[in-house]
């Protein structure tokens, strides 16, 4: 049976993309293959990671698009031409509207660096999530994978993993711990889980 064709959307460093690439190599992901990496940021280091692993890349710079609809359409056109079946948002920092998300019901996975429904939604991304968690004083945080719908961070949860906050944590220290202990584990596992379902239903 043919593997599920996966596109990973990125904006920055791409450590979650790296975790996915490593998981494909080690066999944690066996039902899907990453065939495309799309970035809205032409300078994202994630693009280098893709190139180093011979994965096709595509850049859609929002500043060069006429509108949000145009930005989304350029991405959709590429996804369609590459016959993508599963989209993974791995540190993708742009919001996608219903026009985009409704085309791929339960076919877009996002990783968010907190235990949803805490510290999520518009304005909560990257380091800011950890700043807010420390500011609030929670003792446990973590990461969540979920399907993407029209509500930011509002789709059905796939997996969650808790991570303890320690005395003296800075947002940077906490971000690293959440990545190592939660994100890089549950994102590949979630991608395999959904890839398998898609593959078996072909
Ligand atoms: C990750 O912590 C990811 O969970 C977060 O941005 C970081 C990207 O790092 N995503 C969000 O905040 C989405 N709302 P990476 O580029 O090294 O994977």
CSV table of C-alpha atoms and ligand atoms in Angstrom, one decimal:
chain,number,residue,atom,x,y,z
A,1,UNK,CA,0.0,0.0,0.0
A,2,UNK,CA,1.3,3.5,-0.8
A,3,UNK,CA,2.5,5.6,2.0
A,4,UNK,CA,0.6,8.8,3.0
A,5,UNK,CA,2.0,11.8,1.3
A,6,UNK,CA,2.9,14.4,4.0
A,7,UNK,CA,3.7,18.2,3.7
A,8,UNK,CA,5.2,20.0,6.7
A,9,UNK,CA,4.6,23.7,7.0
A,10,UNK,CA,7.2,25.7,8.9
A,11,UNK,CA,8.3,29.2,9.8
A,12,UNK,CA,11.5,29.0,11.8
A,13,UNK,CA,14.2,26.7,13.2
A,14,UNK,CA,12.4,23.5,12.4
A,15,UNK,CA,13.4,21.3,15.3
A,16,UNK,CA,10.0,19.6,15.1
A,17,UNK,CA,10.5,19.1,11.4
A,18,UNK,CA,13.9,17.4,12.3
A,19,UNK,CA,12.1,15.2,14.8
A,20,UNK,CA,9.7,14.1,12.0
A,21,UNK,CA,12.6,13.4,9.6
A,22,UNK,CA,14.4,11.4,12.3
A,23,UNK,CA,11.2,9.5,13.1
A,24,UNK,CA,10.8,8.6,9.5
A,25,UNK,CA,14.4,7.3,9.4
A,26,UNK,CA,14.1,5.3,12.6
A,27,UNK,CA,10.8,3.8,11.6
A,28,UNK,CA,8.6,5.6,14.2
A,29,UNK,CA,6.8,7.0,11.2
A,30,UNK,CA,6.3,4.1,8.7
A,31,UNK,CA,2.9,4.8,7.2
A,32,UNK,CA,3.8,8.2,5.8
A,33,UNK,CA,6.6,10.0,4.0
A,34,UNK,CA,7.5,13.7,4.1
A,35,UNK,CA,7.6,14.8,0.5
A,36,UNK,CA,7.3,18.5,0.8
A,37,UNK,CA,8.3,21.3,3.2
A,38,UNK,CA,6.6,24.7,2.8
A,39,UNK,CA,7.8,27.8,4.6
A,40,UNK,CA,6.3,31.3,4.7
A,41,UNK,CA,9.7,32.6,5.8
A,42,UNK,CA,12.4,32.4,3.1
A,43,UNK,CA,15.2,32.5,5.8
A,44,UNK,CA,13.8,29.6,7.9
A,45,UNK,CA,16.5,27.2,9.0
A,46,UNK,CA,13.9,24.5,8.6
A,47,UNK,CA,14.4,24.9,4.8
A,48,UNK,CA,18.1,23.8,5.2
A,49,UNK,CA,17.0,20.8,7.2
A,50,UNK,CA,14.7,19.8,4.4
A,51,UNK,CA,17.4,20.3,1.7
A,52,UNK,CA,19.9,18.3,3.8
A,53,UNK,CA,17.4,15.4,3.6
A,54,UNK,CA,16.6,15.8,-0.1
A,55,UNK,CA,13.0,16.9,0.6
A,56,UNK,CA,11.4,19.4,-1.8
A,57,UNK,CA,10.9,22.9,-0.5
A,58,UNK,CA,8.5,25.7,-1.4
A,59,UNK,CA,8.4,29.2,-0.1
A,60,UNK,CA,5.3,31.4,0.0
A,61,UNK,CA,6.3,34.8,1.4
A,62,UNK,CA,3.1,36.4,2.7
A,63,UNK,CA,4.5,39.9,2.0
A,64,UNK,CA,4.6,39.1,-1.7
A,65,UNK,CA,0.9,37.9,-1.7
A,66,UNK,CA,-2.0,40.2,-2.5
A,67,UNK,CA,-4.2,39.0,0.3
A,68,UNK,CA,-4.7,36.2,2.9
A,69,UNK,CA,-6.8,34.4,0.3
A,70,UNK,CA,-4.0,34.6,-2.2
A,71,UNK,CA,-1.4,33.4,0.3
A,72,UNK,CA,-3.6,30.4,1.1
A,73,UNK,CA,-4.4,29.7,-2.5
A,74,UNK,CA,-0.7,29.5,-3.4
A,75,UNK,CA,-0.2,27.0,-0.7
A,76,UNK,CA,-3.3,25.0,-1.7
A,77,UNK,CA,-2.2,24.9,-5.4
A,78,UNK,CA,1.2,23.4,-4.3
A,79,UNK,CA,-0.4,20.9,-2.0
A,80,UNK,CA,-2.8,19.8,-4.7
A,81,UNK,CA,-0.1,19.5,-7.4
A,82,UNK,CA,2.0,17.4,-5.0
A,83,UNK,CA,-1.0,15.2,-4.1
A,84,UNK,CA,-0.5,15.9,-0.4
A,85,UNK,CA,-2.8,13.9,1.9
A,86,UNK,CA,-1.7,15.1,5.3
A,87,UNK,CA,-0.4,18.5,6.4
A,88,UNK,CA,1.6,19.1,9.5
A,89,UNK,CA,2.0,22.5,11.0
A,90,UNK,CA,5.4,22.3,12.8
A,91,UNK,CA,6.1,25.8,14.1
A,92,UNK,CA,4.1,27.4,11.4
A,93,UNK,CA,3.3,30.9,12.7
A,94,UNK,CA,0.6,32.0,10.3
A,95,UNK,CA,-3.1,31.5,11.0
A,96,UNK,CA,-5.0,29.6,8.3
A,97,UNK,CA,-8.7,30.6,7.7
A,98,UNK,CA,-11.7,28.3,7.2
A,99,UNK,CA,-11.2,28.7,3.5
A,100,UNK,CA,-8.1,26.6,3.9
A,101,UNK,CA,-8.9,24.4,6.9
A,102,UNK,CA,-12.3,23.2,5.6
A,103,UNK,CA,-10.6,21.6,2.6
A,104,UNK,CA,-8.7,19.3,4.8
A,105,UNK,CA,-10.9,18.1,7.7
A,106,UNK,CA,-8.9,15.9,10.1
A,107,UNK,CA,-6.0,16.1,7.6
A,108,UNK,CA,-4.1,19.0,9.3
A,109,UNK,CA,-2.1,18.4,12.5
A,110,UNK,CA,-0.7,21.2,14.6
A,111,UNK,CA,1.8,21.0,17.5
A,112,UNK,CA,1.2,23.6,20.3
A,113,UNK,CA,3.6,24.0,23.2
A,114,UNK,CA,1.1,23.9,26.1
A,115,UNK,CA,-1.6,21.7,27.5
A,116,UNK,CA,-4.6,23.0,25.5
A,117,UNK,CA,-7.0,24.7,26.6
A,118,UNK,CA,-4.4,26.6,28.6
A,119,UNK,CA,-2.2,29.2,27.0
A,120,UNK,CA,-3.5,28.8,23.4
A,121,UNK,CA,-5.4,30.7,20.7
A,122,UNK,CA,-4.5,33.9,18.9
A,123,UNK,CA,-1.3,35.6,20.2
A,124,UNK,CA,0.0,32.4,21.9
A,125,UNK,CA,2.8,31.1,19.9
A,126,UNK,CA,6.5,30.1,20.3
A,127,UNK,CA,8.3,31.6,23.4
A,128,UNK,CA,5.2,33.7,24.3
A,129,UNK,CA,3.4,30.5,25.4
A,130,UNK,CA,6.1,29.7,27.9
A,131,UNK,CA,6.4,33.3,29.1
A,132,UNK,CA,2.6,33.2,29.9
A,133,UNK,CA,2.8,29.9,31.6
A,134,UNK,CA,5.6,31.1,33.9
A,135,UNK,CA,3.9,34.4,34.5
A,136,UNK,CA,0.7,32.6,35.6
A,137,UNK,CA,2.7,30.3,37.8
A,138,UNK,CA,1.4,26.9,36.7
A,139,UNK,CA,3.5,24.0,37.9
A,140,UNK,CA,2.8,21.7,35.0
A,141,UNK,CA,2.7,22.5,31.3
A,142,UNK,CA,3.4,20.4,28.2
A,143,UNK,CA,2.5,20.0,24.5
A,144,UNK,CA,-0.6,19.1,22.5
A,145,UNK,CA,-1.1,17.8,19.0
A,146,UNK,CA,-4.5,18.5,17.5
A,147,UNK,CA,-6.4,18.6,14.3
A,148,UNK,CA,-6.7,22.1,12.8
A,149,UNK,CA,-10.1,23.7,12.1
A,150,UNK,CA,-11.2,27.4,11.8
A,151,UNK,CA,-10.7,28.1,15.5
A,152,UNK,CA,-7.1,28.8,16.4
A,153,UNK,CA,-5.9,25.8,18.5
A,154,UNK,CA,-9.5,24.7,18.8
A,155,UNK,CA,-9.6,21.4,16.8
A,156,UNK,CA,-9.9,17.9,18.3
A,157,UNK,CA,-7.0,16.9,20.4
A,158,UNK,CA,-4.9,13.9,19.2
A,159,UNK,CA,-2.2,13.6,22.0
A,160,UNK,CA,-0.9,15.5,25.0
A,161,UNK,CA,2.1,15.1,27.2
A,162,UNK,CA,2.8,16.9,30.5
A,163,UNK,CA,6.1,18.5,31.5
A,164,UNK,CA,7.0,19.8,35.0
A,165,UNK,CA,8.0,23.4,35.6
A,166,UNK,CA,11.1,23.8,37.8
A,167,UNK,CA,12.2,26.6,40.1
A,168,UNK,CA,14.4,29.1,38.2
A,169,UNK,CA,12.9,28.2,34.7
A,170,UNK,CA,13.2,30.9,32.1
A,171,UNK,CA,11.0,30.9,29.0
A,172,UNK,CA,13.9,29.6,27.0
A,173,UNK,CA,14.8,26.8,29.4
A,174,UNK,CA,11.1,25.7,29.6
A,175,UNK,CA,10.7,25.8,25.8
A,176,UNK,CA,13.7,23.5,25.4
A,177,UNK,CA,12.3,21.0,28.1
A,178,UNK,CA,8.8,21.0,26.5
A,179,UNK,CA,10.4,20.3,23.1
A,180,UNK,CA,12.6,17.5,24.4
A,181,UNK,CA,10.2,15.8,26.7
A,182,UNK,CA,6.9,16.3,24.8
A,183,UNK,CA,6.9,17.9,21.3
A,184,UNK,CA,9.5,15.8,19.6
A,185,UNK,CA,7.8,12.7,21.0
A,186,UNK,CA,4.1,13.3,20.5
A,187,UNK,CA,4.4,15.0,17.1
A,188,UNK,CA,5.9,12.0,15.3
A,189,UNK,CA,3.6,9.6,17.1
A,190,UNK,CA,0.6,11.6,16.1
A,191,UNK,CA,1.7,11.9,12.5
A,192,UNK,CA,2.2,8.1,12.4
A,193,UNK,CA,-1.3,7.5,13.9
A,194,UNK,CA,-3.1,9.7,11.3
A,195,UNK,CA,-0.9,8.6,8.4
A,196,UNK,CA,-1.8,5.0,9.2
A,197,UNK,CA,-5.5,5.8,9.2
A,198,UNK,CA,-5.2,7.6,5.8
A,199,UNK,CA,-3.1,4.8,4.3
A,200,UNK,CA,-5.5,2.1,5.4
A,201,UNK,CA,-8.5,4.0,4.0
A,202,UNK,CA,-7.0,4.5,0.5
B,1,LIG,C1,7.5,24.9,18.8
B,1,LIG,O1,7.7,25.0,20.2
B,1,LIG,C2,6.1,24.8,18.4
B,1,LIG,O2,5.4,24.0,19.3
B,1,LIG,C3,5.6,26.2,18.5
B,1,LIG,O3,6.7,26.9,17.9
B,1,LIG,C4,7.9,26.2,18.1
B,1,LIG,C5,8.6,26.0,16.8
B,1,LIG,O4,9.9,25.4,16.9
B,1,LIG,N1,4.4,26.4,17.8
B,1,LIG,C6,3.5,27.3,18.1
B,1,LIG,O5,3.6,28.0,19.1
B,1,LIG,C7,2.2,27.3,17.3
B,1,LIG,N2,1.2,28.0,17.9
B,1,LIG,P1,10.6,24.6,15.7
B,1,LIG,O6,10.6,25.5,14.5
B,1,LIG,O7,12.0,24.4,16.2
B,1,LIG,O8,9.8,23.4,15.5
